[in-house]
Amino acid sequence: RVEPPTATPSALGTLSLDLSTMAATWEIVGGADKGGILVREGKDLKSPATKDRLSTGAIVEEIAKEGERLHYRLKSGSGPLEGWISVRISGKDLAVPKTGAGSGAA
């Protein structure tokens, strides 16, 4: 039987430092009936919309979050590689924080 290595204080310090530098990840849960959710080029709701939508089920990395607006970078799925989305509209979630490695507090 092999015992797992025990964590030392220095190893724990490195681990917490690494986790603090990881960006939050989000899963796109809205837009299934429309082929995905609307992406805008800028934070403002009046900024131009991108040609393509961000696919339902896509995974994105948070670049910045301001209120209900999320600036993202695409990790998996289809749609614009980067843009701004609303995480919630009219009380309905369009994107939710992913649990597990790489997620941050919402």
C-alpha atoms as an extended CHARMM CRD file, in Angstrom:
* protein
*
       106  EXT
         1         1  ARG       CA              0.0000000000        0.0000000000        0.0000000000  PROA      1               0.0000000000
         2         2  VAL       CA              1.3920000000        3.3730000000       -0.9910000000  PROA      2               0.0000000000
         3         3  GLU       CA              0.7180000000        6.3120000000        1.3030000000  PROA      3               0.0000000000
         4         4  PRO       CA              0.0840000000        9.7080000000       -0.3230000000  PROA      4               0.0000000000
         5         5  PRO       CA              2.7430000000       12.2970000000        0.4220000000  PROA      5               0.0000000000
         6         6  THR       CA              1.9700000000       14.6050000000        3.3050000000  PROA      6               0.0000000000
         7         7  ALA       CA              1.6340000000       18.2950000000        2.5990000000  PROA      7               0.0000000000
         8         8  THR       CA              4.2500000000       20.5500000000        4.0630000000  PROA      8               0.0000000000
         9         9  PRO       CA              3.5870000000       24.2040000000        4.9050000000  PROA      9               0.0000000000
        10        10  SER       CA              5.6800000000       25.3250000000        1.9310000000  PROA      10              0.0000000000
        11        11  ALA       CA              3.7450000000       23.0590000000       -0.4340000000  PROA      11              0.0000000000
        12        12  LEU       CA              0.4400000000       24.4170000000        0.8730000000  PROA      12              0.0000000000
        13        13  GLY       CA              1.6750000000       27.9730000000        0.3780000000  PROA      13              0.0000000000
        14        14  THR       CA              2.5540000000       27.2310000000       -3.2340000000  PROA      14              0.0000000000
        15        15  LEU       CA             -0.8060000000       25.5700000000       -3.8210000000  PROA      15              0.0000000000
        16        16  SER       CA             -2.7970000000       28.5280000000       -2.4990000000  PROA      16              0.0000000000
        17        17  LEU       CA             -0.6840000000       30.9320000000       -4.5610000000  PROA      17              0.0000000000
        18        18  ASP       CA             -1.3440000000       28.8950000000       -7.7120000000  PROA      18              0.0000000000
        19        19  LEU       CA             -5.0960000000       28.7830000000       -7.0500000000  PROA      19              0.0000000000
        20        20  SER       CA             -5.2690000000       32.5270000000       -6.4570000000  PROA      20              0.0000000000
        21        21  THR       CA             -3.8810000000       33.2360000000       -9.9180000000  PROA      21              0.0000000000
        22        22  MET       CA             -6.3560000000       30.9890000000      -11.7460000000  PROA      22              0.0000000000
        23        23  ALA       CA             -9.2290000000       32.7100000000      -13.5320000000  PROA      23              0.0000000000
        24        24  ALA       CA            -12.8260000000       31.7770000000      -12.8360000000  PROA      24              0.0000000000
        25        25  THR       CA            -14.5290000000       29.6150000000      -15.4410000000  PROA      25              0.0000000000
        26        26  TRP       CA            -18.1700000000       29.8190000000      -16.4400000000  PROA      26              0.0000000000
        27        27  GLU       CA            -20.5390000000       27.5070000000      -18.2810000000  PROA      27              0.0000000000
        28        28  ILE       CA            -23.0400000000       28.9220000000      -20.7510000000  PROA      28              0.0000000000
        29        29  VAL       CA            -26.4820000000       27.5670000000      -19.8280000000  PROA      29              0.0000000000
        30        30  GLY       CA            -28.7840000000       29.9630000000      -21.6750000000  PROA      30              0.0000000000
        31        31  GLY       CA            -29.7620000000       30.4090000000      -25.2890000000  PROA      31              0.0000000000
        32        32  ALA       CA            -30.5870000000       26.7900000000      -26.1090000000  PROA      32              0.0000000000
        33        33  ASP       CA            -33.6850000000       27.9350000000      -28.0140000000  PROA      33              0.0000000000
        34        34  LYS       CA            -31.7440000000       30.5760000000      -29.9740000000  PROA      34              0.0000000000
        35        35  GLY       CA            -28.5250000000       28.8000000000      -30.8890000000  PROA      35              0.0000000000
        36        36  GLY       CA            -26.5820000000       30.3340000000      -28.0130000000  PROA      36              0.0000000000
        37        37  ILE       CA            -26.3690000000       33.6890000000      -26.2620000000  PROA      37              0.0000000000
        38        38  LEU       CA            -25.6950000000       37.1310000000      -27.6760000000  PROA      38              0.0000000000
        39        39  VAL       CA            -22.1110000000       38.4140000000      -27.4500000000  PROA      39              0.0000000000
        40        40  ARG       CA            -21.2100000000       42.1000000000      -27.6390000000  PROA      40              0.0000000000
        41        41  GLU       CA            -17.8640000000       43.6520000000      -28.5550000000  PROA      41              0.0000000000
        42        42  GLY       CA            -17.8810000000       45.9380000000      -25.5200000000  PROA      42              0.0000000000
        43        43  LYS       CA            -19.2440000000       46.0420000000      -21.9790000000  PROA      43              0.0000000000
        44        44  ASP       CA            -22.0300000000       48.4670000000      -22.8740000000  PROA      44              0.0000000000
        45        45  LEU       CA            -25.3600000000       46.8690000000      -23.7910000000  PROA      45              0.0000000000
        46        46  LYS       CA            -25.4950000000       49.2310000000      -26.7790000000  PROA      46              0.0000000000
        47        47  SER       CA            -22.0990000000       48.1300000000      -28.1440000000  PROA      47              0.0000000000
        48        48  PRO       CA            -22.1830000000       46.1870000000      -31.4380000000  PROA      48              0.0000000000
        49        49  ALA       CA            -23.2060000000       42.5280000000      -31.2640000000  PROA      49              0.0000000000
        50        50  THR       CA            -20.8330000000       39.9710000000      -32.7490000000  PROA      50              0.0000000000
        51        51  LYS       CA            -21.8740000000       38.0170000000      -35.8390000000  PROA      51              0.0000000000
        52        52  ASP       CA            -21.9070000000       34.6780000000      -33.9990000000  PROA      52              0.0000000000
        53        53  ARG       CA            -23.5210000000       33.6290000000      -30.7280000000  PROA      53              0.0000000000
        54        54  LEU       CA            -21.7720000000       31.8310000000      -27.8720000000  PROA      54              0.0000000000
        55        55  SER       CA            -22.9860000000       28.2190000000      -27.8560000000  PROA      55              0.0000000000
        56        56  THR       CA            -24.9930000000       26.7370000000      -25.0070000000  PROA      56              0.0000000000
        57        57  GLY       CA            -22.6430000000       24.4350000000      -23.0810000000  PROA      57              0.0000000000
        58        58  ALA       CA            -19.5390000000       26.4740000000      -23.9440000000  PROA      58              0.0000000000
        59        59  ILE       CA            -16.9200000000       26.9810000000      -21.2280000000  PROA      59              0.0000000000
        60        60  VAL       CA            -15.4110000000       30.4430000000      -20.8920000000  PROA      60              0.0000000000
        61        61  GLU       CA            -12.6920000000       31.9980000000      -18.7600000000  PROA      61              0.0000000000
        62        62  GLU       CA            -13.4700000000       35.2190000000      -16.9130000000  PROA      62              0.0000000000
        63        63  ILE       CA            -11.3290000000       38.1960000000      -17.9000000000  PROA      63              0.0000000000
        64        64  ALA       CA            -13.4120000000       40.7450000000      -15.9780000000  PROA      64              0.0000000000
        65        65  LYS       CA            -16.8490000000       40.9680000000      -14.4070000000  PROA      65              0.0000000000
        66        66  GLU       CA            -18.8040000000       44.1550000000      -13.8570000000  PROA      66              0.0000000000
        67        67  GLY       CA            -22.2310000000       43.6620000000      -12.3530000000  PROA      67              0.0000000000
        68        68  GLU       CA            -24.1400000000       41.2130000000      -14.5580000000  PROA      68              0.0000000000
        69        69  ARG       CA            -21.6860000000       41.6790000000      -17.4810000000  PROA      69              0.0000000000
        70        70  LEU       CA            -18.8540000000       39.2050000000      -18.0680000000  PROA      70              0.0000000000
        71        71  HSD       CA            -15.8250000000       39.7750000000      -20.3000000000  PROA      71              0.0000000000
        72        72  TYR       CA            -14.7720000000       36.2730000000      -21.3420000000  PROA      72              0.0000000000
        73        73  ARG       CA            -12.2550000000       34.2540000000      -23.3430000000  PROA      73              0.0000000000
        74        74  LEU       CA            -13.5570000000       31.0420000000      -24.9770000000  PROA      74              0.0000000000
        75        75  LYS       CA            -12.0780000000       27.8010000000      -23.6000000000  PROA      75              0.0000000000
        76        76  SER       CA            -14.3430000000       25.2210000000      -25.2850000000  PROA      76              0.0000000000
        77        77  GLY       CA            -17.4720000000       25.2550000000      -27.4010000000  PROA      77              0.0000000000
        78        78  SER       CA            -18.2310000000       27.5350000000      -30.3180000000  PROA      78              0.0000000000
        79        79  GLY       CA            -18.6670000000       31.2490000000      -30.7210000000  PROA      79              0.0000000000
        80        80  PRO       CA            -16.5490000000       34.3990000000      -30.6020000000  PROA      80              0.0000000000
        81        81  LEU       CA            -13.1270000000       33.8500000000      -28.9940000000  PROA      81              0.0000000000
        82        82  GLU       CA            -13.6250000000       36.8880000000      -26.7510000000  PROA      82              0.0000000000
        83        83  GLY       CA            -16.4310000000       39.2870000000      -25.9090000000  PROA      83              0.0000000000
        84        84  TRP       CA            -18.9480000000       40.5290000000      -23.3480000000  PROA      84              0.0000000000
        85        85  ILE       CA            -22.0700000000       38.6440000000      -22.2700000000  PROA      85              0.0000000000
        86        86  SER       CA            -24.8190000000       39.0920000000      -19.6930000000  PROA      86              0.0000000000
        87        87  VAL       CA            -24.6910000000       36.3360000000      -17.0740000000  PROA      87              0.0000000000
        88        88  ARG       CA            -28.3740000000       36.8420000000      -16.1820000000  PROA      88              0.0000000000
        89        89  ILE       CA            -31.3420000000       38.4750000000      -17.9150000000  PROA      89              0.0000000000
        90        90  SER       CA            -34.7680000000       38.9730000000      -16.3110000000  PROA      90              0.0000000000
        91        91  GLY       CA            -33.8160000000       36.6330000000      -13.4410000000  PROA      91              0.0000000000
        92        92  LYS       CA            -32.7710000000       33.8270000000      -15.8150000000  PROA      92              0.0000000000
        93        93  ASP       CA            -29.1780000000       32.5420000000      -15.7250000000  PROA      93              0.0000000000
        94        94  LEU       CA            -27.3190000000       32.6320000000      -19.0460000000  PROA      94              0.0000000000
        95        95  ALA       CA            -23.9430000000       31.6700000000      -17.5470000000  PROA      95              0.0000000000
        96        96  VAL       CA            -23.0910000000       30.0310000000      -14.2250000000  PROA      96              0.0000000000
        97        97  PRO       CA            -19.7540000000       29.6700000000      -12.4210000000  PROA      97              0.0000000000
        98        98  LYS       CA            -18.2510000000       26.2090000000      -12.9120000000  PROA      98              0.0000000000
        99        99  THR       CA            -17.4360000000       24.2450000000       -9.7980000000  PROA      99              0.0000000000
       100       100  GLY       CA            -14.1080000000       22.4910000000       -9.3810000000  PROA      100             0.0000000000
       101       101  ALA       CA            -10.6060000000       23.4480000000      -10.4880000000  PROA      101             0.0000000000
       102       102  GLY       CA            -10.2560000000       26.9050000000      -11.9030000000  PROA      102             0.0000000000
       103       103  SER       CA            -13.5130000000       28.3120000000      -10.5830000000  PROA      103             0.0000000000
       104       104  GLY       CA            -13.6280000000       31.3930000000       -8.4300000000  PROA      104             0.0000000000
       105       105  ALA       CA            -16.1910000000       32.9240000000       -6.1530000000  PROA      105             0.0000000000
       106       106  ALA       CA            -19.1150000000       34.4570000000       -7.9850000000  PROA      106             0.0000000000
